[in-house]
Amino acid sequence: FVMIAVLSLPLAASSAHPPTGLAPATVTNGESTTIQLTGGEGLDINDGVKIAGACDQASTAASQIGLLSGGGTQMSLPVRFAETGVFDVCYQKRGEEKWSNVGKLTVAPSGTCLDSICPAGQHIPRDLESKRCRGDTCSASDECCTANQNCRDGAAVACSAQSMVFNVAAASRVCPKASCVVEDAALCCAAADICTNYRCPSGYEARSEASNRYCAGSECVVDTVAIEPHGFEIQICADAPLSI
């Protein structure tokens, strides 16, 4: 379609000359920008501007275009393209049939989140990988990255080895990958105390395999409450000749 200029200045008395300059010459699809048409003379409120594959084509590029502004020697044209390619920017003096080619406009593809480089401690979620950014490269404002899992939320995996327990002091530490893995044990966990260090209460004796059993924490303690998911350490480390 043809974009009609809406200018606030009256028709110039001098002979009209089409614009000869175009800036910028490259834009990104999906990005809102303003094209400046400069170097004209006697530009009028009823002059037309279109962006098409060629100036002699009736169809125009798929763009959302606002109203022209300016007058006299230049015009401003807000644009936002859905497609990519190289297009002609064309000017038509009111009352004339001919379209003059002002210049070539390249609409480059925008970047995707998959091309982003996240800062340490963040990752690109799978459902955002194909998200289009506002420019040819993505920036922080495109919100492609999200924080990795921290040790508190990932302890069930990171500290899943029998010999490891969650290190409460490491709760806010962030794992290097999107989710914590067993290899993050050194970051998130502490070594569990071994049952040979457990002091059995009266009426109980150490299990014969105590050297292969681990307490619920980094230090074996006499139980007062159950420590989930391990239960009472007395159940882990001691034989129970008496009912408990």
PDB file of C-alpha atoms in Angstrom:
ATOM      1  CA  PHE A   1       0.000   0.000   0.000  1.00  0.00           C
ATOM      2  CA  VAL A   2       1.051   3.625  -0.451  1.00  0.00           C
ATOM      3  CA  MET A   3       2.014   5.648   2.592  1.00  0.00           C
ATOM      4  CA  ILE A   4       0.672   9.195   2.311  1.00  0.00           C
ATOM      5  CA  ALA A   5       2.776  11.986   3.771  1.00  0.00           C
ATOM      6  CA  VAL A   6       1.139  14.109   6.435  1.00  0.00           C
ATOM      7  CA  LEU A   7       3.197  17.271   6.727  1.00  0.00           C
ATOM      8  CA  SER A   8       2.568  20.394   8.750  1.00  0.00           C
ATOM      9  CA  LEU A   9       4.219  22.754   6.256  1.00  0.00           C
ATOM     10  CA  PRO A  10       2.464  24.257   3.237  1.00  0.00           C
ATOM     11  CA  LEU A  11       3.513  23.561  -0.325  1.00  0.00           C
ATOM     12  CA  ALA A  12       6.842  25.150  -1.133  1.00  0.00           C
ATOM     13  CA  ALA A  13       6.902  27.652  -3.910  1.00  0.00           C
ATOM     14  CA  SER A  14      10.107  26.302  -5.445  1.00  0.00           C
ATOM     15  CA  SER A  15      10.303  23.359  -7.832  1.00  0.00           C
ATOM     16  CA  ALA A  16      10.023  20.002  -6.091  1.00  0.00           C
ATOM     17  CA  HIS A  17      12.905  17.543  -6.007  1.00  0.00           C
ATOM     18  CA  PRO A  18      12.574  14.051  -4.534  1.00  0.00           C
ATOM     19  CA  PRO A  19      14.658  13.090  -1.499  1.00  0.00           C
ATOM     20  CA  THR A  20      18.144  11.854  -2.331  1.00  0.00           C
ATOM     21  CA  GLY A  21      19.283  10.461   1.032  1.00  0.00           C
ATOM     22  CA  LEU A  22      18.144   7.578   3.207  1.00  0.00           C
ATOM     23  CA  ALA A  23      19.185   6.716   6.768  1.00  0.00           C
ATOM     24  CA  PRO A  24      19.525   4.214   8.205  1.00  0.00           C
ATOM     25  CA  ALA A  25      20.083   1.936   5.230  1.00  0.00           C
ATOM     26  CA  THR A  26      19.704  -1.227   7.333  1.00  0.00           C
ATOM     27  CA  VAL A  27      17.049  -2.078   9.919  1.00  0.00           C
ATOM     28  CA  THR A  28      16.102  -5.248  11.774  1.00  0.00           C
ATOM     29  CA  ASN A  29      12.785  -7.001  11.338  1.00  0.00           C
ATOM     30  CA  GLY A  30      10.592  -6.694  14.377  1.00  0.00           C
ATOM     31  CA  GLU A  31      12.409  -3.546  15.493  1.00  0.00           C
ATOM     32  CA  SER A  32      10.638  -0.188  15.499  1.00  0.00           C
ATOM     33  CA  THR A  33      12.775   2.532  13.947  1.00  0.00           C
ATOM     34  CA  THR A  34      12.468   5.750  11.962  1.00  0.00           C
ATOM     35  CA  ILE A  35      13.789   6.241   8.457  1.00  0.00           C
ATOM     36  CA  GLN A  36      14.935   9.708   7.448  1.00  0.00           C
ATOM     37  CA  LEU A  37      14.471  10.791   3.824  1.00  0.00           C
ATOM     38  CA  THR A  38      16.682  13.808   3.206  1.00  0.00           C
ATOM     39  CA  GLY A  39      17.960  16.042   0.440  1.00  0.00           C
ATOM     40  CA  GLY A  40      14.554  16.841  -1.040  1.00  0.00           C
ATOM     41  CA  GLU A  41      13.079  20.182  -1.974  1.00  0.00           C
ATOM     42  CA  GLY A  42       9.468  21.307  -1.900  1.00  0.00           C
ATOM     43  CA  LEU A  43       8.175  18.138  -0.196  1.00  0.00           C
ATOM     44  CA  ASP A  44       4.419  18.409   0.262  1.00  0.00           C
ATOM     45  CA  ILE A  45       1.769  17.086   2.632  1.00  0.00           C
ATOM     46  CA  ASN A  46       0.199  15.053  -0.170  1.00  0.00           C
ATOM     47  CA  ASP A  47       3.402  13.425  -1.450  1.00  0.00           C
ATOM     48  CA  GLY A  48       3.651   9.678  -1.088  1.00  0.00           C
ATOM     49  CA  VAL A  49       6.298   7.269   0.158  1.00  0.00           C
ATOM     50  CA  LYS A  50       6.270   3.497  -0.183  1.00  0.00           C
ATOM     51  CA  ILE A  51       8.675   0.641   0.527  1.00  0.00           C
ATOM     52  CA  ALA A  52       8.480  -2.171  -1.994  1.00  0.00           C
ATOM     53  CA  GLY A  53      10.482  -4.816  -3.792  1.00  0.00           C
ATOM     54  CA  ALA A  54      10.740  -2.313  -6.646  1.00  0.00           C
ATOM     55  CA  CYS A  55       9.288   1.149  -7.156  1.00  0.00           C
ATOM     56  CA  ASP A  56       7.270   0.038 -10.184  1.00  0.00           C
ATOM     57  CA  GLN A  57       5.553  -2.721  -8.186  1.00  0.00           C
ATOM     58  CA  ALA A  58       2.079  -2.148  -6.811  1.00  0.00           C
ATOM     59  CA  SER A  59       2.643  -4.234  -3.666  1.00  0.00           C
ATOM     60  CA  THR A  60       4.548  -2.952  -0.664  1.00  0.00           C
ATOM     61  CA  ALA A  61       6.682  -4.573   2.007  1.00  0.00           C
ATOM     62  CA  ALA A  62       4.902  -6.034   5.010  1.00  0.00           C
ATOM     63  CA  SER A  63       5.499  -3.231   7.444  1.00  0.00           C
ATOM     64  CA  GLN A  64       3.556  -1.292   9.992  1.00  0.00           C
ATOM     65  CA  ILE A  65       4.136   2.296   9.034  1.00  0.00           C
ATOM     66  CA  GLY A  66       3.035   5.401  10.871  1.00  0.00           C
ATOM     67  CA  LEU A  67       2.446   8.881   9.520  1.00  0.00           C
ATOM     68  CA  LEU A  68       5.107  10.828   7.713  1.00  0.00           C
ATOM     69  CA  SER A  69       6.375  13.948   9.399  1.00  0.00           C
ATOM     70  CA  GLY A  70       8.684  16.782   8.424  1.00  0.00           C
ATOM     71  CA  GLY A  71       8.477  18.864   5.272  1.00  0.00           C
ATOM     72  CA  GLY A  72      10.404  21.044   2.885  1.00  0.00           C
ATOM     73  CA  THR A  73      13.674  19.128   2.535  1.00  0.00           C
ATOM     74  CA  GLN A  74      13.167  15.942   4.573  1.00  0.00           C
ATOM     75  CA  MET A  75      10.643  13.448   5.890  1.00  0.00           C
ATOM     76  CA  SER A  76      10.600  10.986   8.778  1.00  0.00           C
ATOM     77  CA  LEU A  77       8.886   7.618   8.426  1.00  0.00           C
ATOM     78  CA  PRO A  78       8.381   5.238  11.417  1.00  0.00           C
ATOM     79  CA  VAL A  79       8.606   1.601  10.305  1.00  0.00           C
ATOM     80  CA  ARG A  80       8.472  -1.907  11.723  1.00  0.00           C
ATOM     81  CA  PHE A  81       8.922  -4.886   9.405  1.00  0.00           C
ATOM     82  CA  ALA A  82       7.729  -8.456   9.786  1.00  0.00           C
ATOM     83  CA  GLU A  83       9.759  -9.751   6.855  1.00  0.00           C
ATOM     84  CA  THR A  84      13.366  -9.540   5.723  1.00  0.00           C
ATOM     85  CA  GLY A  85      15.006  -8.630   2.432  1.00  0.00           C
ATOM     86  CA  VAL A  86      16.213  -5.669   0.373  1.00  0.00           C
ATOM     87  CA  PHE A  87      13.558  -3.132  -0.615  1.00  0.00           C
ATOM     88  CA  ASP A  88      13.296   0.093  -2.577  1.00  0.00           C
ATOM     89  CA  VAL A  89      12.267   3.224  -0.743  1.00  0.00           C
ATOM     90  CA  CYS A  90      10.163   5.168  -3.239  1.00  0.00           C
ATOM     91  CA  TYR A  91       8.904   8.754  -3.378  1.00  0.00           C
ATOM     92  CA  GLN A  92       6.000  10.101  -5.417  1.00  0.00           C
ATOM     93  CA  LYS A  93       5.249  13.776  -5.944  1.00  0.00           C
ATOM     94  CA  ARG A  94       1.565  14.569  -5.561  1.00  0.00           C
ATOM     95  CA  GLY A  95      -0.320  14.546  -8.813  1.00  0.00           C
ATOM     96  CA  GLU A  96       2.348  12.466 -10.578  1.00  0.00           C
ATOM     97  CA  GLU A  97       2.323   8.758 -11.458  1.00  0.00           C
ATOM     98  CA  LYS A  98       6.060   8.167 -11.357  1.00  0.00           C
ATOM     99  CA  TRP A  99       7.751   6.804  -8.251  1.00  0.00           C
ATOM    100  CA  SER A 100      11.379   7.854  -7.717  1.00  0.00           C
ATOM    101  CA  ASN A 101      13.799   5.464  -6.029  1.00  0.00           C
ATOM    102  CA  VAL A 102      15.329   7.180  -3.012  1.00  0.00           C
ATOM    103  CA  GLY A 103      17.533   4.233  -2.044  1.00  0.00           C
ATOM    104  CA  LYS A 104      17.771   0.608  -0.940  1.00  0.00           C
ATOM    105  CA  LEU A 105      16.661  -0.466   2.518  1.00  0.00           C
ATOM    106  CA  THR A 106      17.943  -3.750   3.935  1.00  0.00           C
ATOM    107  CA  VAL A 107      15.758  -5.470   6.530  1.00  0.00           C
ATOM    108  CA  ALA A 108      17.999  -7.943   8.350  1.00  0.00           C
ATOM    109  CA  PRO A 109      16.724 -10.820  10.489  1.00  0.00           C
ATOM    110  CA  SER A 110      16.611 -10.235  14.220  1.00  0.00           C
ATOM    111  CA  GLY A 111      18.616 -12.397  16.578  1.00  0.00           C
ATOM    112  CA  THR A 112      17.167 -15.166  18.715  1.00  0.00           C
ATOM    113  CA  CYS A 113      17.710 -15.918  22.364  1.00  0.00           C
ATOM    114  CA  LEU A 114      19.597 -19.062  21.361  1.00  0.00           C
ATOM    115  CA  ASP A 115      22.398 -16.788  20.113  1.00  0.00           C
ATOM    116  CA  SER A 116      22.630 -14.981  23.449  1.00  0.00           C
ATOM    117  CA  ILE A 117      25.521 -15.321  25.859  1.00  0.00           C
ATOM    118  CA  CYS A 118      24.196 -15.381  29.406  1.00  0.00           C
ATOM    119  CA  PRO A 119      26.234 -14.093  32.333  1.00  0.00           C
ATOM    120  CA  ALA A 120      27.628 -16.551  34.865  1.00  0.00           C
ATOM    121  CA  GLY A 121      24.905 -18.179  36.933  1.00  0.00           C
ATOM    122  CA  GLN A 122      22.218 -17.851  34.243  1.00  0.00           C
ATOM    123  CA  HIS A 123      21.004 -19.928  31.303  1.00  0.00           C
ATOM    124  CA  ILE A 124      18.598 -19.767  28.361  1.00  0.00           C
ATOM    125  CA  PRO A 125      15.432 -21.780  29.087  1.00  0.00           C
ATOM    126  CA  ARG A 126      14.532 -24.177  26.294  1.00  0.00           C
ATOM    127  CA  ASP A 127      11.169 -22.494  25.720  1.00  0.00           C
ATOM    128  CA  LEU A 128      12.914 -19.146  25.043  1.00  0.00           C
ATOM    129  CA  GLU A 129      15.551 -20.392  22.597  1.00  0.00           C
ATOM    130  CA  SER A 130      13.528 -19.388  19.509  1.00  0.00           C
ATOM    131  CA  LYS A 131      12.344 -16.053  20.931  1.00  0.00           C
ATOM    132  CA  ARG A 132      13.132 -13.145  18.597  1.00  0.00           C
ATOM    133  CA  CYS A 133      15.066 -10.214  20.004  1.00  0.00           C
ATOM    134  CA  ARG A 134      14.561  -6.545  19.217  1.00  0.00           C
ATOM    135  CA  GLY A 135      17.766  -6.246  17.190  1.00  0.00           C
ATOM    136  CA  ASP A 136      20.169  -8.390  15.201  1.00  0.00           C
ATOM    137  CA  THR A 137      21.815  -9.304  18.500  1.00  0.00           C
ATOM    138  CA  CYS A 138      20.132  -9.872  21.846  1.00  0.00           C
ATOM    139  CA  SER A 139      20.668  -7.737  24.920  1.00  0.00           C
ATOM    140  CA  ALA A 140      19.701  -7.947  28.567  1.00  0.00           C
ATOM    141  CA  SER A 141      16.464  -6.069  27.825  1.00  0.00           C
ATOM    142  CA  ASP A 142      15.305  -8.996  25.672  1.00  0.00           C
ATOM    143  CA  GLU A 143      15.176 -11.113  28.845  1.00  0.00           C
ATOM    144  CA  CYS A 144      16.572 -14.302  27.305  1.00  0.00           C
ATOM    145  CA  CYS A 145      18.369 -15.528  30.421  1.00  0.00           C
ATOM    146  CA  THR A 146      17.135 -16.758  33.773  1.00  0.00           C
ATOM    147  CA  ALA A 147      18.929 -17.720  36.972  1.00  0.00           C
ATOM    148  CA  ASN A 148      20.311 -21.234  37.421  1.00  0.00           C
ATOM    149  CA  GLN A 149      19.031 -23.416  40.238  1.00  0.00           C
ATOM    150  CA  ASN A 150      20.545 -22.690  43.626  1.00  0.00           C
ATOM    151  CA  CYS A 151      21.920 -25.268  46.055  1.00  0.00           C
ATOM    152  CA  ARG A 152      18.893 -25.101  48.328  1.00  0.00           C
ATOM    153  CA  ASP A 153      16.525 -26.095  45.532  1.00  0.00           C
ATOM    154  CA  GLY A 154      18.941 -28.566  43.945  1.00  0.00           C
ATOM    155  CA  ALA A 155      20.228 -30.317  47.066  1.00  0.00           C
ATOM    156  CA  ALA A 156      18.137 -33.441  46.492  1.00  0.00           C
ATOM    157  CA  VAL A 157      20.212 -34.160  43.388  1.00  0.00           C
ATOM    158  CA  ALA A 158      23.543 -32.531  44.216  1.00  0.00           C
ATOM    159  CA  CYS A 159      23.744 -34.216  47.634  1.00  0.00           C
ATOM    160  CA  SER A 160      22.118 -37.498  46.650  1.00  0.00           C
ATOM    161  CA  ALA A 161      25.231 -39.570  47.334  1.00  0.00           C
ATOM    162  CA  GLN A 162      24.941 -41.458  50.643  1.00  0.00           C
ATOM    163  CA  SER A 163      28.160 -39.894  51.893  1.00  0.00           C
ATOM    164  CA  MET A 164      26.975 -36.287  51.334  1.00  0.00           C
ATOM    165  CA  VAL A 165      24.573 -33.984  53.168  1.00  0.00           C
ATOM    166  CA  PHE A 166      23.238 -30.552  52.251  1.00  0.00           C
ATOM    167  CA  ASN A 167      25.428 -27.694  53.426  1.00  0.00           C
ATOM    168  CA  VAL A 168      22.994 -25.098  54.778  1.00  0.00           C
ATOM    169  CA  ALA A 169      25.629 -22.375  54.436  1.00  0.00           C
ATOM    170  CA  ALA A 170      25.643 -23.016  50.664  1.00  0.00           C
ATOM    171  CA  ALA A 171      21.870 -22.524  50.219  1.00  0.00           C
ATOM    172  CA  SER A 172      22.147 -19.409  48.041  1.00  0.00           C
ATOM    173  CA  ARG A 173      25.030 -20.626  45.887  1.00  0.00           C
ATOM    174  CA  VAL A 174      24.086 -20.979  42.227  1.00  0.00           C
ATOM    175  CA  CYS A 175      24.952 -24.119  40.301  1.00  0.00           C
ATOM    176  CA  PRO A 176      26.920 -23.639  37.051  1.00  0.00           C
ATOM    177  CA  LYS A 177      24.268 -25.388  34.921  1.00  0.00           C
ATOM    178  CA  ALA A 178      20.543 -24.735  34.643  1.00  0.00           C
ATOM    179  CA  SER A 179      19.881 -27.383  37.317  1.00  0.00           C
ATOM    180  CA  CYS A 180      22.160 -28.746  40.005  1.00  0.00           C
ATOM    181  CA  VAL A 181      23.749 -32.132  39.306  1.00  0.00           C
ATOM    182  CA  VAL A 182      25.677 -34.685  41.345  1.00  0.00           C
ATOM    183  CA  GLU A 183      28.920 -33.078  40.219  1.00  0.00           C
ATOM    184  CA  ASP A 184      27.934 -29.959  42.196  1.00  0.00           C
ATOM    185  CA  ALA A 185      28.424 -31.798  45.498  1.00  0.00           C
ATOM    186  CA  ALA A 186      31.549 -29.813  46.328  1.00  0.00           C
ATOM    187  CA  LEU A 187      29.574 -26.582  45.844  1.00  0.00           C
ATOM    188  CA  CYS A 188      26.387 -27.514  47.684  1.00  0.00           C
ATOM    189  CA  CYS A 189      27.172 -30.320  50.117  1.00  0.00           C
ATOM    190  CA  ALA A 190      29.256 -31.390  53.057  1.00  0.00           C
ATOM    191  CA  ALA A 191      30.629 -34.800  53.903  1.00  0.00           C
ATOM    192  CA  ALA A 192      28.308 -36.799  56.133  1.00  0.00           C
ATOM    193  CA  ASP A 193      29.747 -38.045  59.395  1.00  0.00           C
ATOM    194  CA  ILE A 194      30.309 -41.798  59.574  1.00  0.00           C
ATOM    195  CA  CYS A 195      28.448 -43.986  62.025  1.00  0.00           C
ATOM    196  CA  THR A 196      31.648 -45.101  63.747  1.00  0.00           C
ATOM    197  CA  ASN A 197      31.591 -41.611  65.312  1.00  0.00           C
ATOM    198  CA  TYR A 198      28.077 -42.095  66.662  1.00  0.00           C
ATOM    199  CA  ARG A 199      27.813 -42.653  70.424  1.00  0.00           C
ATOM    200  CA  CYS A 200      25.114 -45.206  71.048  1.00  0.00           C
ATOM    201  CA  PRO A 201      22.771 -44.433  73.949  1.00  0.00           C
ATOM    202  CA  SER A 202      22.256 -46.888  76.779  1.00  0.00           C
ATOM    203  CA  GLY A 203      20.676 -50.107  75.591  1.00  0.00           C
ATOM    204  CA  TYR A 204      21.996 -49.865  72.027  1.00  0.00           C
ATOM    205  CA  GLU A 205      25.133 -51.024  70.301  1.00  0.00           C
ATOM    206  CA  ALA A 206      26.825 -49.983  67.090  1.00  0.00           C
ATOM    207  CA  ARG A 207      25.870 -51.838  63.979  1.00  0.00           C
ATOM    208  CA  SER A 208      28.494 -54.186  62.657  1.00  0.00           C
ATOM    209  CA  GLU A 209      28.522 -52.275  59.339  1.00  0.00           C
ATOM    210  CA  ALA A 210      28.793 -48.870  61.063  1.00  0.00           C
ATOM    211  CA  SER A 211      31.900 -47.993  59.031  1.00  0.00           C
ATOM    212  CA  ASN A 212      29.774 -48.133  55.877  1.00  0.00           C
ATOM    213  CA  ARG A 213      26.870 -46.058  57.219  1.00  0.00           C
ATOM    214  CA  TYR A 214      26.532 -42.301  57.347  1.00  0.00           C
ATOM    215  CA  CYS A 215      24.759 -40.010  59.758  1.00  0.00           C
ATOM    216  CA  ALA A 216      22.110 -37.546  58.641  1.00  0.00           C
ATOM    217  CA  GLY A 217      24.408 -34.551  59.048  1.00  0.00           C
ATOM    218  CA  SER A 218      28.045 -33.569  58.950  1.00  0.00           C
ATOM    219  CA  GLU A 219      28.300 -34.616  62.595  1.00  0.00           C
ATOM    220  CA  CYS A 220      26.641 -37.592  64.272  1.00  0.00           C
ATOM    221  CA  VAL A 221      24.409 -36.523  67.144  1.00  0.00           C
ATOM    222  CA  VAL A 222      22.184 -38.213  69.720  1.00  0.00           C
ATOM    223  CA  ASP A 223      18.663 -38.038  68.318  1.00  0.00           C
ATOM    224  CA  THR A 224      15.984 -35.783  69.686  1.00  0.00           C
ATOM    225  CA  VAL A 225      13.961 -35.426  66.477  1.00  0.00           C
ATOM    226  CA  ALA A 226      13.922 -37.284  63.201  1.00  0.00           C
ATOM    227  CA  ILE A 227      16.104 -35.801  60.443  1.00  0.00           C
ATOM    228  CA  GLU A 228      14.314 -36.314  57.140  1.00  0.00           C
ATOM    229  CA  PRO A 229      14.676 -38.209  54.918  1.00  0.00           C
ATOM    230  CA  HIS A 230      17.115 -40.255  56.971  1.00  0.00           C
ATOM    231  CA  GLY A 231      14.992 -40.645  60.082  1.00  0.00           C
ATOM    232  CA  PHE A 232      16.556 -40.992  63.512  1.00  0.00           C
ATOM    233  CA  GLU A 233      20.304 -41.499  63.451  1.00  0.00           C
ATOM    234  CA  ILE A 234      19.879 -44.189  66.064  1.00  0.00           C
ATOM    235  CA  GLN A 235      18.039 -46.163  63.402  1.00  0.00           C
ATOM    236  CA  ILE A 236      20.900 -45.624  60.997  1.00  0.00           C
ATOM    237  CA  CYS A 237      23.867 -46.327  63.202  1.00  0.00           C
ATOM    238  CA  ALA A 238      22.746 -48.579  66.046  1.00  0.00           C
ATOM    239  CA  ASP A 239      21.167 -51.963  66.565  1.00  0.00           C
ATOM    240  CA  ALA A 240      18.058 -51.763  68.649  1.00  0.00           C
ATOM    241  CA  PRO A 241      17.726 -54.667  71.040  1.00  0.00           C
ATOM    242  CA  LEU A 242      15.025 -52.651  72.762  1.00  0.00           C
ATOM    243  CA  SER A 243      11.906 -51.360  71.040  1.00  0.00           C
ATOM    244  CA  ILE A 244      12.253 -47.732  69.905  1.00  0.00           C
TER     245      ILE A 244
END
